[in-house]
CSV table of C-alpha atoms and ligand atoms in Angstrom, one decimal:
chain,number,residue,atom,x,y,z
A,273,MET,CA,-178.6,-147.2,-169.5
A,274,LYS,CA,-176.1,-144.7,-168.1
A,275,HIS,CA,-176.5,-141.1,-168.5
A,276,LYS,CA,-175.0,-139.1,-171.6
A,277,SER,CA,-175.6,-135.6,-170.4
A,278,THR,CA,-173.5,-133.6,-168.0
A,279,LEU,CA,-175.4,-132.6,-164.8
A,280,PHE,CA,-175.2,-129.3,-163.1
A,281,LEU,CA,-176.8,-127.9,-159.9
A,282,LYS,CA,-178.3,-124.4,-159.9
A,283,GLU,CA,-179.7,-122.7,-156.8
A,284,LEU,CA,-183.5,-122.4,-157.3
A,285,ASN,CA,-185.4,-119.2,-157.1
A,286,LYS,CA,-189.3,-118.8,-157.3
A,287,ASN,CA,-189.1,-117.9,-161.0
A,288,MET,CA,-187.8,-121.4,-161.8
A,289,VAL,CA,-190.9,-123.2,-160.3
A,290,THR,CA,-192.8,-124.8,-163.2
A,291,LYS,CA,-196.1,-126.7,-163.3
A,292,GLU,CA,-194.0,-129.9,-164.0
A,293,TYR,CA,-191.9,-129.2,-160.8
A,294,VAL,CA,-195.1,-128.9,-158.8
A,295,SER,CA,-196.4,-132.1,-160.2
A,296,TRP,CA,-193.3,-134.1,-159.1
A,297,LEU,CA,-194.1,-133.1,-155.5
A,298,ASN,CA,-197.6,-134.3,-155.8
A,299,ASP,CA,-196.6,-137.6,-157.4
A,300,HIS,CA,-197.2,-140.2,-154.7
A,301,GLU,CA,-194.9,-142.8,-156.2
A,302,THR,CA,-191.8,-140.4,-156.4
A,303,MET,CA,-192.6,-139.2,-152.8
A,304,ARG,CA,-193.6,-142.4,-151.2
A,305,TYR,CA,-190.6,-142.6,-149.0
A,306,THR,CA,-190.6,-138.9,-147.9
A,307,GLU,CA,-192.7,-136.8,-145.8
A,308,GLN,CA,-193.9,-134.8,-148.7
A,309,ARG,CA,-196.5,-137.5,-149.6
A,310,PHE,CA,-198.7,-135.8,-146.8
A,311,LEU,CA,-198.8,-132.5,-148.4
A,312,LYS,CA,-200.7,-131.1,-151.4
A,313,HIS,CA,-198.6,-128.7,-153.3
A,314,ASP,CA,-199.5,-126.0,-155.8
A,315,MET,CA,-197.7,-123.2,-157.6
A,316,MET,CA,-198.1,-120.8,-154.7
A,317,THR,CA,-197.0,-123.2,-151.9
A,318,VAL,CA,-193.9,-124.3,-153.9
A,319,LYS,CA,-192.9,-120.7,-154.9
A,320,ASN,CA,-193.3,-119.7,-151.2
A,321,TYR,CA,-191.2,-122.7,-150.1
A,322,VAL,CA,-188.5,-121.9,-152.7
A,323,ASN,CA,-188.5,-118.2,-151.7
A,324,ASN,CA,-188.2,-118.9,-148.1
A,325,ILE,CA,-185.2,-121.2,-148.6
A,326,LYS,CA,-183.5,-118.7,-150.9
A,327,ARG,CA,-183.7,-116.2,-148.0
A,328,SER,CA,-182.5,-118.7,-145.5
A,329,LYS,CA,-178.8,-118.8,-144.4
A,330,THR,CA,-178.8,-122.4,-143.5
A,331,GLU,CA,-180.6,-124.2,-146.3
A,332,PHE,CA,-179.8,-124.3,-150.0
A,333,LEU,CA,-182.1,-125.7,-152.6
A,334,PHE,CA,-180.5,-126.6,-155.9
A,335,GLY,CA,-182.2,-127.8,-159.1
A,336,ILE,CA,-180.6,-130.8,-160.8
A,337,PHE,CA,-180.3,-129.8,-164.5
A,338,ILE,CA,-179.0,-131.7,-167.4
A,339,ASN,CA,-178.4,-130.8,-171.1
A,340,HIS,CA,-181.0,-132.7,-173.1
A,341,LEU,CA,-181.6,-132.3,-176.9
A,342,GLU,CA,-179.7,-128.9,-176.8
A,343,LYS,CA,-181.9,-127.6,-173.9
A,344,LYS,CA,-181.1,-127.3,-170.2
A,345,ILE,CA,-183.8,-129.2,-168.3
A,346,HIS,CA,-184.7,-129.4,-164.7
A,347,ILE,CA,-185.1,-133.1,-163.6
A,348,GLY,CA,-185.1,-133.0,-159.9
A,349,ASN,CA,-183.8,-131.3,-156.8
A,350,ILE,CA,-181.2,-131.7,-154.1
A,351,LYS,CA,-181.2,-129.7,-150.8
A,352,LEU,CA,-178.3,-129.0,-148.6
A,353,GLY,CA,-179.4,-128.1,-145.1
A,354,PRO,CA,-180.1,-127.3,-142.5
A,355,ILE,CA,-176.6,-126.5,-141.9
A,356,ASN,CA,-175.2,-126.3,-138.4
A,357,LYS,CA,-172.5,-123.7,-138.6
A,358,TYR,CA,-170.9,-124.4,-135.3
A,359,HIS,CA,-170.6,-128.1,-135.9
A,360,LYS,CA,-170.1,-127.8,-139.6
A,361,ASN,CA,-172.6,-130.5,-140.5
A,362,ALA,CA,-175.7,-130.6,-142.6
A,363,TYR,CA,-178.5,-132.9,-144.1
A,364,ILE,CA,-179.0,-133.6,-147.6
A,365,SER,CA,-182.2,-134.6,-149.4
A,366,PHE,CA,-183.0,-135.2,-153.0
A,367,PHE,CA,-185.3,-136.6,-155.7
A,368,ILE,CA,-185.4,-137.0,-159.5
A,369,GLY,CA,-188.9,-135.9,-160.5
A,370,ASN,CA,-188.7,-136.5,-164.2
A,371,LYS,CA,-189.1,-140.4,-164.3
A,372,ARG,CA,-187.7,-140.6,-167.8
A,373,PHE,CA,-184.3,-139.9,-166.2
A,374,LEU,CA,-184.3,-142.3,-163.3
A,375,ASN,CA,-181.6,-145.0,-163.1
A,376,MET,CA,-179.3,-143.1,-165.3
A,377,GLY,CA,-176.7,-142.1,-162.6
A,378,TYR,CA,-178.0,-138.5,-162.1
A,379,GLY,CA,-179.0,-139.1,-158.5
A,380,THR,CA,-175.6,-140.5,-157.7
A,381,ASN,CA,-173.9,-137.6,-159.5
A,382,ALA,CA,-176.1,-134.9,-157.9
A,383,ILE,CA,-175.0,-136.1,-154.5
A,384,LYS,CA,-171.4,-136.1,-155.7
A,385,GLU,CA,-171.7,-132.4,-156.8
A,386,VAL,CA,-173.5,-131.3,-153.6
A,387,LEU,CA,-170.8,-132.8,-151.5
A,388,ILE,CA,-168.2,-130.6,-153.4
A,389,ILE,CA,-170.3,-127.5,-152.6
A,390,ALA,CA,-170.6,-128.6,-149.0
A,391,LYS,CA,-166.9,-129.0,-148.6
A,392,LYS,CA,-165.6,-126.2,-150.8
A,393,LYS,CA,-168.1,-123.4,-150.3
A,394,TYR,CA,-169.5,-124.1,-146.9
A,395,LYS,CA,-166.4,-125.8,-145.3
A,396,LEU,CA,-168.5,-128.6,-143.8
A,397,ASN,CA,-167.0,-131.7,-142.5
A,398,LYS,CA,-170.0,-134.0,-141.9
A,399,ILE,CA,-173.1,-134.7,-144.0
A,400,TYR,CA,-176.1,-136.8,-143.1
A,401,ALA,CA,-178.9,-138.2,-145.1
A,402,GLY,CA,-182.0,-140.1,-143.9
A,403,ALA,CA,-183.7,-142.9,-145.7
A,404,TYR,CA,-186.6,-145.2,-145.1
A,405,SER,CA,-185.2,-148.9,-144.9
A,406,LEU,CA,-187.3,-149.8,-148.0
A,407,ASN,CA,-185.9,-147.0,-150.0
A,408,LYS,CA,-183.4,-149.2,-151.9
A,409,GLN,CA,-182.5,-146.6,-154.6
A,410,SER,CA,-181.7,-143.9,-152.1
A,411,ILE,CA,-179.5,-146.3,-150.0
A,412,LYS,CA,-177.7,-147.5,-153.2
A,413,ILE,CA,-176.8,-143.9,-154.2
A,414,LEU,CA,-175.6,-142.9,-150.7
A,415,LYS,CA,-173.5,-145.9,-150.5
A,416,LYS,CA,-172.1,-145.2,-154.0
A,417,ASN,CA,-171.1,-141.8,-152.5
A,418,LYS,CA,-169.4,-143.6,-149.6
A,419,PHE,CA,-171.9,-142.8,-147.0
A,420,VAL,CA,-172.0,-145.3,-144.2
A,421,LEU,CA,-175.0,-146.4,-142.1
A,422,GLU,CA,-174.5,-144.6,-138.7
A,423,GLY,CA,-178.0,-144.9,-137.2
A,424,ASN,CA,-180.9,-147.6,-137.4
A,425,PHE,CA,-184.0,-146.3,-135.9
A,426,LYS,CA,-186.0,-149.3,-135.3
A,427,LYS,CA,-189.7,-149.1,-136.5
A,428,ALA,CA,-189.5,-145.3,-136.5
A,429,VAL,CA,-191.8,-144.4,-139.4
A,430,LYS,CA,-195.1,-145.8,-140.6
A,431,PHE,CA,-195.2,-147.0,-144.2
A,432,ASN,CA,-198.3,-148.6,-145.6
A,433,GLU,CA,-199.7,-149.4,-142.0
A,434,LYS,CA,-196.5,-150.9,-140.9
A,435,TYR,CA,-193.7,-149.4,-138.8
A,436,ILE,CA,-190.4,-149.7,-140.7
A,437,ASN,CA,-186.8,-148.7,-139.7
A,438,HIS,CA,-185.4,-145.3,-140.5
A,439,PHE,CA,-181.7,-145.2,-141.4
A,440,ILE,CA,-179.3,-142.3,-141.1
A,441,PHE,CA,-176.3,-142.3,-143.1
A,442,GLY,CA,-173.3,-140.2,-142.7
A,443,LYS,CA,-170.1,-139.2,-144.5
A,444,ILE,CA,-167.1,-137.3,-143.2
A,445,LEU,CA,-165.8,-135.0,-145.9
B,8,LIG,C1,-183.3,-142.1,-154.9
B,8,LIG,C2,-183.2,-141.4,-156.3
B,8,LIG,C3,-182.9,-139.9,-156.2
B,8,LIG,C4,-182.2,-142.1,-157.3
B,8,LIG,O1,-182.0,-141.4,-158.5
B,8,LIG,P1,-181.3,-142.1,-159.7
B,8,LIG,O2,-181.0,-140.9,-160.6
B,8,LIG,O3,-182.4,-143.0,-160.3
B,8,LIG,O4,-180.2,-142.7,-159.1
B,8,LIG,P2,-179.0,-143.5,-159.8
B,8,LIG,O5,-179.3,-143.8,-161.3
B,8,LIG,O6,-177.8,-142.7,-159.7
B,8,LIG,O7,-178.9,-144.9,-159.1
B,8,LIG,C5,-179.9,-145.6,-158.8
B,8,LIG,C6,-179.4,-147.1,-158.3
B,8,LIG,O8,-180.4,-147.7,-157.6
B,8,LIG,C7,-180.6,-149.0,-158.3
B,8,LIG,N1,-182.0,-149.4,-158.2
B,8,LIG,C8,-183.1,-148.9,-158.9
B,8,LIG,N2,-184.1,-149.5,-158.5
B,8,LIG,C9,-183.9,-150.3,-157.6
B,8,LIG,C10,-184.5,-151.3,-156.7
B,8,LIG,N3,-185.9,-151.4,-156.8
B,8,LIG,N4,-183.8,-152.0,-155.8
B,8,LIG,C11,-182.5,-151.9,-155.6
B,8,LIG,N5,-181.8,-151.0,-156.4
B,8,LIG,C12,-182.5,-150.3,-157.3
B,8,LIG,C13,-180.2,-148.8,-159.8
B,8,LIG,O9,-179.8,-149.9,-160.4
B,8,LIG,C14,-179.0,-147.8,-159.5
B,8,LIG,O10,-177.8,-148.6,-159.1
B,8,LIG,P3,-176.6,-148.9,-160.1
B,8,LIG,O11,-176.2,-147.7,-160.7
B,8,LIG,O12,-175.6,-149.6,-159.4
B,8,LIG,O13,-177.2,-149.8,-161.2
B,8,LIG,C15,-184.6,-141.6,-157.0
B,8,LIG,O14,-185.0,-143.0,-157.1
B,8,LIG,C16,-185.8,-140.9,-156.5
B,8,LIG,O15,-185.9,-139.6,-156.7
B,8,LIG,N6,-186.5,-141.5,-155.6
B,8,LIG,C17,-187.7,-140.8,-155.0
B,8,LIG,C18,-187.3,-139.7,-154.0
B,8,LIG,C19,-186.5,-140.3,-152.8
B,8,LIG,O16,-186.9,-141.3,-152.3
B,8,LIG,N7,-185.5,-139.6,-152.4
B,8,LIG,C20,-184.7,-140.0,-151.2
B,8,LIG,C21,-185.3,-139.5,-149.9
B,8,LIG,S1,-184.3,-138.3,-149.2
């Protein structure tokens, strides 16, 4: 099923951290292909993290919000940064934490929106995203946004006691 709601990105501040958001970061299934899986998060660590990024000049953390049953709800995050201001490039990373809204096109659209911000607001010309080779969903949404595979780091990350490849995707804006 494809999404019915319009998505929007909103820069997060510490007052927007909820118990639900903290639980996404502790969800081993959601975080299985990210380095977050090694960390234990709580309200304080997440508020501190969000606050530090809010004060940073090179990293920008956006909540992915949708209008659902007349309410604006937070379903995941997408981060732009670190930005290299000289080279005008940046990394992005993202997740949909609320599993009810997976596979509805929101991940694809969140990337589309953050690319517009990267180009229009921050005047960037190159965006990178990393993905474990097994992360089919992430690879799919990067390709749908016309990212291309630029780097294949062989057996670079350990996943379930096996070493697997780490991909770097890139897109010129
Ligand atoms: C990657 C992620 C953000 C995708 O979000 P999403 O909102 O479900 O993405 P979309 O609905 O836009 O697209 C998902 C695509 O993956 C496909 N897909 C889903 N499961 C799949 C699987 N097991 N194998 C292959 N493709 C799969 C879907 O069919 C869909 O493609 P389609 O639109 O052509 O049908 C989400 O899966 C997630 O949060 N994963 C965990 C966090 C993560 O790994 N983040 C990336 C690391 S930086």
